C-alpha cells in the first residue's frame, strides 16, 4: 500500500498500541525500511506493515462484504492457512515458526452454469492451463506485475494448485448424460424391435414401428434445438 509510510514517531506509537515491548524491537530498527514502494524489502519491514498494521486495520469500505467492526484479519482468516513448523522460518525482530501452506483465491467471472457445456469444458481447460503455468513458473501474457516488478517463482510449499467450482462438474455431467442418452436410445430401439418381432411375428411391421419411433425421437430433439433450447439432463 503506497499510503502506508509510517515514520519513527508513528512506529513508536504503533509498538506501544500493540504492546510490543521486546528489548530488540524499537522504532530505530525500521530506519532502513523504505515504505511506499512495492515490493517491501526486509522481513521486519513487511512484518510491520502486514502483521501489525494491515491485519489489524478495518476492512476497507471498497470491499463488497464490508461491515462495520470487521478487521482484515477476521475477514481473511478463512482464506489463508499456515502450519507451525516448530522452527523459526524467518529472521529479524519478528521471527515466526509459521509457514504458509495454502490459501484460497476467489475469482468472479462471467461464466454461468447455464452456459453451453462445451464452452464450460473449454473454460475448465483454460483454468488447467493457468494452474500448470503457475506450478511450472511459466510466464503468462507478462512476466512483470503492474508495478513493473518481475514475478517471483512459486514457493516449493505452494506448487500444488487446483481449481474448484461446482459448475465445472455440472458441465462434464451434462456431456456424459447426453452421450448415455444417445446410447440409451439405440439400445431402446433395438429392444423394441426384438419385442415387437416376438409379439407380432412380423419383422417387417416391427421394423416400420421402430423407424416411426426413431423419427418421433428425432423430431422432438430437432424441435428442441430449433427453438433454441438446450439438450440437457431433463431432455436426456
Phi, psi and omega in degrees: 000116183294342180277346181276092181228068182290139174264184185300316180294323177298318182294321177300318178294322180296315180297321178290320182299320182261015173056043177264098189240015179300146185298328183273003180244104177228168181297334184291334183291348180262009181296334181273001182279139175249103182269162180085009178233164178224135359281161178279122181273141177097128181299318183291327178292316179293320181299322179297315183287318186273302188289330184256307185281303189292314183298327182267357181280154179293148177301130183295149181293343179286346179287129181302336181262018184302138173210140182299139177091357180260127176262174184298324180297312181299325184282318189266353185296337179279354184253349186232132179234132177232154181243138177282111185274352179085341179235151181294126181258000180215164180247172178106187183288348180239063180296147182221143175263004182271141176233128181296126182253315174199160179213160182251134175241119178267131182239130178261118178240175179269359180289144179228158180293344178277355177296157176303136186295334177294319176295322180298321179289331175292320175304315182299315179297322179297319179293323177297323177294321180296312183290334176293319177294323179299306186290335182260009178055044178263141180290145175265228179289343179210151179259002179230159179274186184295343178266004180081011181267133181295142178292143176278156176293152179294128178301148182300330181282353183235023182284342178272125183217145178217154177251125180236134176195135181298331182295325182297314180297327179292323178297313181290328177297318179297317180300314182295317182294319179296318178299318179290332178295318178296318178295320179296322178297315181297317180294320180297316180295322179294317179292323178298320179297317181296313183294317179296323179294318178293325183283322186259343184059027181222100185288335180291312178297322178297320179296316178299319181297317180294322178296318179297316179299317179298320179296322178298315180298316180296320179296318179297314180293321179294318179298319179299317180292318180297329179281358179084006179279160182258143175277110184231208186295317182297314181296323180296000000 
